[in-house]
């Protein structure tokens, strides 16, 4: 039976592959920024109509929630894809290059969306044998705080309804350009980092670059000391067993060779894998910023925007998925992946429900969030088929236990 199901799903995935490629290219050609995914949501609804899969409106303005109902009662499994693009200007020679200048699907969310539609199609074809319900969640705004996940959750996406139990598991995949196309990667426990945003505004007298002695402070010099001092937090006060990173990624200082500006803006990110240390690090970041500014005579304003928490993969679901992947693809296509310092608002699902985020190899390609990112579309067949097969196995396991 299991072997039979494996080959049935593989055949369905192979049959739907051209459709997934078509859908992925259509989404890639028309990328939309976070919270503005109106046409993407329309496209998802049209494709669900084509597949005869029903859907309901989410609590968010964009996004779609679809439901594949098995012929028999059983648990609910939630499968999630994010649907938004990034403010990046695409620089590939792709025939389906982004037509929206300055916006690009550079994080593979077009792949996630096409794959989840394909997975929904496969599960819908198997509905006569299915026990329970699959909630397909097309989530807006993964790339921008506060993210779409938290509002979907407060809108009830993890709750039971009259016809569906509350989800027992939440499952998502993320494309991985450093892994060969079609490989699957897993990590049990903490997988992705919490990610906070730091905004610093330094103010002092601006003036002639030749007369710094007349100024209350040199805002550029203050910024330079601040950046160096902030680097000591991770290297000198952080427990070495907790991975963390602090990066200042943006400096705005509009002076000139002969002008010291009155204002310097710094922006950066702090990421780690421990909620206690996260709090302590925030305190240290604020101390270092305020005391450095005071020491050099500048005024400063700091805003730390709390970002997503870390993604924690449920160990027993991860083990089930690894075993299932080895069965579906063969052990040589399955890898253990290291922790990932990127942030992901799938974290909010993993806070509330036993969850798994695994990686789907789409390489070789340039990295995520670059203008030349170009995933291998052949991975869609495995991404969709494996997710459908894993969903089946998870339901089977839940009913057995
Ligand atoms: Ni992403």
Coordinates of C-alpha atoms and ligand atoms in Angstrom, one line a residue:
X1 CA 0.0 0.0 0.0
X2 CA 2.8 2.4 1.0
X3 CA 4.8 1.7 -2.2
X4 CA 1.6 2.0 -4.2
X5 CA 0.9 5.4 -2.7
X6 CA 4.4 6.5 -3.3
X7 CA 4.2 5.8 -7.0
X8 CA 0.7 7.3 -7.3
X9 CA 1.9 10.5 -5.7
X10 CA 5.1 10.6 -7.9
X11 CA 2.9 10.2 -11.0
X12 CA 0.6 12.9 -9.9
X13 CA 3.5 15.2 -9.2
X14 CA 5.0 14.5 -12.6
X15 CA 1.7 15.2 -14.3
X16 CA 1.2 18.5 -12.5
X17 CA 4.8 19.7 -13.0
X18 CA 4.2 21.7 -16.2
X19 CA 1.3 23.5 -14.5
X20 CA 3.4 24.3 -11.5
X21 CA 6.1 25.7 -13.8
X22 CA 3.5 27.8 -15.6
X23 CA 2.1 29.1 -12.3
X24 CA 5.5 29.8 -10.9
X25 CA 6.5 31.9 -14.0
X26 CA 3.2 33.8 -13.9
X27 CA 3.8 34.7 -10.3
X28 CA 7.5 35.5 -11.0
X29 CA 6.6 37.8 -13.8
X30 CA 4.2 39.8 -11.6
X31 CA 5.8 40.1 -8.1
X32 CA 4.1 42.1 -5.4
X33 CA 5.5 43.5 -2.2
X34 CA 4.4 42.5 1.3
X35 CA 0.7 43.2 2.1
X36 CA 0.1 44.2 -1.5
X37 CA -0.3 40.7 -3.0
X38 CA -3.8 41.4 -4.5
X39 CA -3.1 40.0 -8.0
X40 CA -1.1 37.1 -6.6
X41 CA -4.1 36.2 -4.4
X42 CA -6.4 36.5 -7.5
X43 CA -4.1 34.1 -9.4
X44 CA -4.1 31.6 -6.5
X45 CA -7.9 31.6 -6.4
X46 CA -8.1 31.1 -10.2
X47 CA -5.8 28.1 -10.0
X48 CA -7.7 26.7 -7.1
X49 CA -10.9 27.0 -9.1
X50 CA -9.2 25.1 -12.0
X51 CA -8.3 22.4 -9.5
X52 CA -11.9 22.4 -8.0
X53 CA -10.4 23.1 -4.6
X54 CA -12.6 25.3 -2.3
X55 CA -11.2 28.3 -0.4
X56 CA -12.3 30.8 2.2
X57 CA -11.2 34.4 2.8
X58 CA -8.4 34.9 5.3
X59 CA -8.5 37.5 8.1
X60 CA -5.9 39.4 6.2
X61 CA -6.5 41.7 3.2
X62 CA -4.4 39.5 0.9
X63 CA -3.7 35.8 1.1
X64 CA -5.9 32.7 0.6
X65 CA -6.9 29.7 2.7
X66 CA -7.9 26.6 0.8
X67 CA -9.3 23.3 2.1
X68 CA -8.8 19.8 0.8
X69 CA -11.4 17.6 2.6
X70 CA -10.8 13.9 2.8
X71 CA -13.8 11.6 2.4
X72 CA -13.3 10.4 6.0
X73 CA -13.1 12.3 9.3
X74 CA -9.7 12.8 10.7
X75 CA -7.1 15.3 11.9
X76 CA -6.3 18.7 10.2
X77 CA -2.8 19.4 8.8
X78 CA -1.9 23.0 7.9
X79 CA 0.5 23.5 4.9
X80 CA 1.8 27.0 4.5
X81 CA 3.4 29.0 1.6
X82 CA 4.4 32.6 1.7
X83 CA 3.5 34.7 -1.4
X84 CA 5.2 38.1 -1.2
X85 CA 8.2 39.4 -3.1
X86 CA 11.2 41.7 -2.3
X87 CA 12.1 45.3 -3.2
X88 CA 15.0 44.1 -5.4
X89 CA 15.5 45.0 -9.1
X90 CA 15.9 41.7 -11.0
X91 CA 19.1 41.3 -13.0
X92 CA 18.6 37.9 -14.8
X93 CA 18.1 37.2 -18.5
X94 CA 15.1 35.1 -17.7
X95 CA 12.3 35.1 -20.4
X96 CA 9.8 35.6 -17.5
X97 CA 11.8 38.4 -15.8
X98 CA 9.8 40.6 -13.3
X99 CA 7.7 43.2 -15.1
X100 CA 7.4 45.3 -11.9
X101 CA 10.5 47.4 -11.8
X102 CA 12.3 47.2 -8.4
X103 CA 10.3 44.2 -7.2
X104 CA 11.4 40.6 -7.5
X105 CA 10.6 37.1 -6.2
X106 CA 14.2 36.8 -4.9
X107 CA 13.3 34.5 -2.0
X108 CA 11.5 31.8 -3.9
X109 CA 8.1 32.5 -2.6
X110 CA 6.8 32.1 -6.2
X111 CA 8.2 28.5 -6.0
X112 CA 6.6 28.0 -2.5
X113 CA 3.2 29.1 -3.9
X114 CA 3.3 27.0 -7.1
X115 CA 4.5 24.0 -5.1
X116 CA 1.7 24.3 -2.5
X117 CA -0.9 24.6 -5.3
X118 CA 0.6 21.4 -6.9
X119 CA 0.5 19.7 -3.5
X120 CA -3.1 20.7 -3.1
X121 CA -3.9 19.3 -6.5
X122 CA -2.2 16.0 -5.6
X123 CA -4.0 15.7 -2.2
X124 CA -7.3 16.6 -3.9
X125 CA -6.9 13.7 -6.3
X126 CA -6.4 11.4 -3.3
X127 CA -9.4 12.7 -1.3
X128 CA -11.4 9.5 -1.6
X129 CA -8.7 7.8 0.5
X130 CA -7.9 10.8 2.8
X131 CA -8.9 11.0 6.4
X132 CA -9.2 14.5 7.7
X133 CA -8.6 18.0 6.2
X134 CA -5.7 19.8 4.7
X135 CA -5.6 23.6 5.2
X136 CA -3.6 25.2 2.5
X137 CA -2.4 28.6 3.7
X138 CA -1.2 31.1 1.2
X139 CA 0.3 33.7 3.6
X140 CA 1.0 37.3 2.7
X141 CA 3.9 39.4 3.9
X142 CA 6.6 37.1 5.2
X143 CA 9.3 39.6 4.2
X144 CA 8.1 42.7 6.2
X145 CA 7.4 43.2 9.9
X146 CA 5.0 42.5 11.5
X147 CA 4.5 39.8 8.9
X148 CA 1.3 38.1 7.7
X149 CA 1.5 35.0 9.9
X150 CA 0.7 36.7 13.3
X151 CA -2.5 38.3 11.9
X152 CA -3.6 35.1 10.2
X153 CA -3.1 33.3 13.6
X154 CA -5.0 35.9 15.5
X155 CA -7.7 35.6 12.8
X156 CA -8.1 31.9 13.8
X157 CA -6.0 30.0 11.2
X158 CA -4.9 27.6 14.0
X159 CA -8.4 27.2 15.5
X160 CA -11.0 24.5 15.0
X161 CA -14.1 25.3 12.9
X162 CA -17.5 23.6 12.7
X163 CA -16.2 21.2 10.0
X164 CA -12.4 21.0 10.8
X165 CA -10.4 20.1 13.8
X166 CA -7.6 22.5 14.9
X167 CA -4.4 21.7 13.0
X168 CA -2.3 19.0 14.6
X169 CA 0.8 20.0 12.6
X170 CA 1.9 23.0 10.5
X171 CA 4.3 22.3 7.7
X172 CA 6.2 24.6 5.3
X173 CA 9.2 24.4 3.0
X174 CA 11.8 27.0 2.0
X175 CA 13.9 26.9 -1.2
X176 CA 17.7 26.5 -0.6
X177 CA 20.0 27.7 -3.4
X178 CA 23.1 26.1 -1.9
X179 CA 21.6 22.6 -2.1
X180 CA 21.3 20.6 -5.4
X181 CA 17.8 20.8 -7.0
X182 CA 15.4 18.3 -5.5
X183 CA 17.2 17.5 -2.3
X184 CA 15.5 17.9 1.0
X185 CA 17.1 19.3 4.2
X186 CA 16.0 18.9 7.8
X187 CA 17.0 20.1 11.2
X188 CA 15.3 19.1 14.5
X189 CA 14.7 21.7 17.2
X190 CA 15.8 25.4 16.8
X191 CA 16.3 26.0 13.1
X192 CA 15.9 29.7 12.2
X193 CA 16.9 32.8 14.3
X194 CA 14.9 35.5 15.9
X195 CA 15.4 38.7 13.9
X196 CA 15.1 42.2 15.4
X197 CA 15.6 45.5 13.6
X198 CA 17.7 48.3 15.0
X199 CA 17.2 52.0 14.0
X200 CA 19.7 54.6 15.4
X201 CA 19.5 58.3 14.8
X202 CA 22.6 60.3 15.8
X203 CA 22.3 64.1 16.0
X204 CA 24.9 66.8 16.6
X205 CA 25.8 70.2 15.2
X206 CA 26.6 70.0 11.5
X207 CA 29.2 72.4 10.1
X208 CA 32.4 73.1 8.3
X209 CA 34.6 70.0 8.0
X210 CA 37.6 72.3 8.7
X211 CA 36.3 73.5 12.1
X212 CA 35.2 70.4 14.0
X213 CA 36.3 72.2 17.3
X214 CA 33.3 74.5 16.9
X215 CA 30.8 71.6 16.8
X216 CA 29.1 69.8 19.8
X217 CA 30.1 66.5 18.2
X218 CA 31.1 65.0 14.9
X219 CA 28.2 62.7 14.1
X220 CA 30.2 60.7 11.6
X221 CA 32.9 59.9 14.2
X222 CA 30.2 59.0 16.8
X223 CA 28.6 56.6 14.2
X224 CA 32.0 55.0 13.6
X225 CA 32.7 54.4 17.3
X226 CA 29.1 53.1 17.8
X227 CA 29.4 50.5 15.0
X228 CA 32.8 49.3 16.4
X229 CA 31.4 49.2 20.0
X230 CA 28.3 47.3 19.0
X231 CA 30.5 44.6 17.5
X232 CA 31.9 43.9 21.0
X233 CA 28.5 42.7 22.2
X234 CA 28.4 39.5 20.2
X235 CA 32.1 38.8 20.4
X236 CA 32.6 39.7 24.2
X237 CA 29.4 39.4 26.1
X238 CA 27.4 36.7 24.3
X239 CA 27.6 33.0 25.5
X240 CA 29.6 31.3 22.8
X241 CA 27.2 28.4 22.6
X242 CA 24.3 30.6 21.4
X243 CA 24.7 31.6 17.7
X244 CA 24.1 35.3 17.3
X245 CA 24.9 38.0 14.8
X246 CA 24.7 41.8 14.9
X247 CA 25.0 43.7 11.6
X248 CA 24.7 47.3 10.7
X249 CA 23.6 47.2 7.1
X250 CA 22.8 50.8 6.3
X251 CA 24.4 54.2 7.0
X252 CA 22.9 57.4 5.9
X253 CA 25.2 60.5 6.4
X254 CA 24.6 63.2 3.9
X255 CA 27.7 65.3 4.4
X256 CA 30.5 66.1 1.9
X257 CA 34.3 66.3 1.8
X258 CA 34.0 69.7 3.5
X259 CA 30.7 69.2 5.5
X260 CA 30.1 67.4 8.7
X261 CA 26.4 66.4 8.6
X262 CA 24.1 67.1 11.5
X263 CA 22.5 63.7 11.4
X264 CA 23.6 60.1 10.8
X265 CA 21.2 57.2 10.6
X266 CA 22.3 53.6 11.2
X267 CA 20.2 50.6 10.6
X268 CA 20.9 47.0 11.4
X269 CA 19.7 43.6 12.6
X270 CA 20.2 41.4 15.6
X271 CA 19.6 37.7 15.4
X272 CA 20.0 34.9 17.9
X273 CA 18.6 31.5 19.1
X274 CA 17.7 32.2 22.8
X275 CA 14.9 34.3 24.2
X276 CA 16.8 35.2 27.5
X277 CA 19.9 36.2 25.7
X278 CA 17.8 38.2 23.2
X279 CA 16.5 40.3 26.1
X280 CA 20.0 40.8 27.6
X281 CA 21.5 41.7 24.2
X282 CA 18.8 44.3 23.7
X283 CA 19.8 45.9 27.1
X284 CA 23.5 45.9 26.1
X285 CA 22.8 47.3 22.6
X286 CA 20.8 50.2 24.2
X287 CA 23.6 50.9 26.8
X288 CA 26.4 50.9 24.2
X289 CA 24.5 53.2 21.9
X290 CA 23.5 55.7 24.6
X291 CA 26.8 55.7 26.4
X292 CA 28.8 56.1 23.1
X293 CA 26.7 59.0 22.1
X294 CA 27.1 60.7 25.5
X295 CA 30.9 60.1 25.5
X296 CA 31.3 61.9 22.3
X297 CA 28.7 64.7 22.9
X298 CA 26.0 63.7 20.5
X299 CA 22.2 63.1 21.0
X300 CA 20.8 59.8 20.0
X301 CA 17.5 58.2 19.4
X302 CA 17.2 54.4 19.2
X303 CA 14.3 52.2 18.1
X304 CA 14.6 48.4 18.3
X305 CA 11.7 46.8 16.4
X306 CA 11.0 43.4 17.8
X307 CA 11.0 40.9 14.9
X308 CA 10.0 37.3 14.5
X309 CA 10.9 34.8 17.1
X310 CA 13.0 31.7 16.2
X311 CA 11.6 28.8 14.2
X312 CA 11.6 25.6 16.3
X313 CA 11.1 22.3 14.5
X314 CA 9.1 19.7 16.4
X315 CA 11.6 16.7 16.9
X316 CA 9.1 13.9 16.4
X317 CA 7.6 15.5 13.3
X318 CA 11.1 16.2 11.9
X319 CA 12.1 12.5 12.5
X320 CA 8.9 11.4 10.7
X321 CA 9.7 13.8 7.8
X322 CA 13.3 12.6 7.5
X323 CA 12.2 9.0 7.4
X324 CA 9.5 9.8 4.9
X325 CA 11.9 11.7 2.7
X326 CA 14.4 8.9 2.7
X327 CA 11.6 6.5 1.6
X328 CA 10.3 8.9 -1.0
X329 CA 13.6 10.1 -2.5
X330 CA 16.3 7.8 -1.2
X331 CA 18.7 8.6 1.6
X332 CA 21.3 10.3 -0.7
X333 CA 18.8 13.0 -1.5
X334 CA 18.2 13.9 2.2
X335 CA 20.6 16.1 4.1
X336 CA 20.9 17.4 7.7
X337 CA 21.1 21.2 7.4
X338 CA 22.8 23.6 9.8
X339 CA 21.0 26.3 11.7
X340 CA 20.0 29.2 9.5
X341 CA 20.5 32.9 10.7
X342 CA 17.6 34.1 8.5
X343 CA 14.3 35.1 10.1
X344 CA 10.9 33.6 9.2
X345 CA 7.5 34.4 10.5
X346 CA 6.6 30.7 10.2
X347 CA 8.1 31.0 13.7
X348 CA 4.6 32.1 15.0
X349 CA 3.1 28.8 13.7
X350 CA 5.9 26.9 15.5
X351 CA 5.2 28.8 18.7
X352 CA 1.6 27.6 18.8
X353 CA 1.6 24.2 17.1
X354 CA 3.9 21.3 16.5
X355 CA 5.6 22.4 13.3
X356 CA 8.2 21.7 10.7
X357 CA 10.0 23.9 8.2
X358 CA 12.3 22.0 5.9
X359 CA 14.4 23.0 2.9
X360 CA 14.0 22.2 -0.8
X361 CA 17.2 22.4 -2.8
X362 CA 16.9 24.6 -5.9
X363 CA 20.6 25.0 -6.7
X364 CA 23.0 25.7 -8.0
X365 CA 21.9 29.4 -7.9
X366 CA 23.0 32.7 -6.6
X367 CA 21.8 33.3 -3.1
X368 CA 18.4 34.3 -1.8
X369 CA 17.7 38.1 -1.7
X370 CA 20.1 38.8 -4.6
X371 CA 19.0 40.2 -8.0
X372 CA 20.4 37.1 -9.8
X373 CA 18.7 34.4 -7.7
X374 CA 17.4 31.8 -10.2
X375 CA 16.0 28.6 -8.7
X376 CA 15.9 25.3 -10.6
X377 CA 12.2 24.7 -11.3
X378 CA 12.6 21.0 -11.6
X379 CA 12.5 21.0 -7.8
X380 CA 8.8 21.8 -7.9
X381 CA 7.9 18.2 -8.7
X382 CA 9.7 16.9 -5.6
X383 CA 8.6 19.8 -3.4
X384 CA 4.9 19.2 -4.1
X385 CA 5.0 15.4 -4.2
X386 CA 7.0 15.1 -1.0
X387 CA 4.8 17.6 0.9
X388 CA 1.7 15.6 -0.2
X389 CA 3.3 12.3 0.8
X390 CA 4.5 13.7 4.1
X391 CA 1.0 15.0 4.8
X392 CA -0.4 11.5 4.2
X393 CA 2.2 9.9 6.5
X394 CA 1.5 12.5 9.2
X395 CA -2.2 11.8 9.1
X396 CA -1.6 8.1 9.2
X397 CA 0.7 8.5 12.2
X398 CA -1.8 10.7 14.1
X399 CA -4.6 8.3 13.6
X400 CA -2.4 5.3 14.7
X401 CA -1.3 7.0 17.9
Ligands
LIG1 NI1 11.7 33.5 2.3

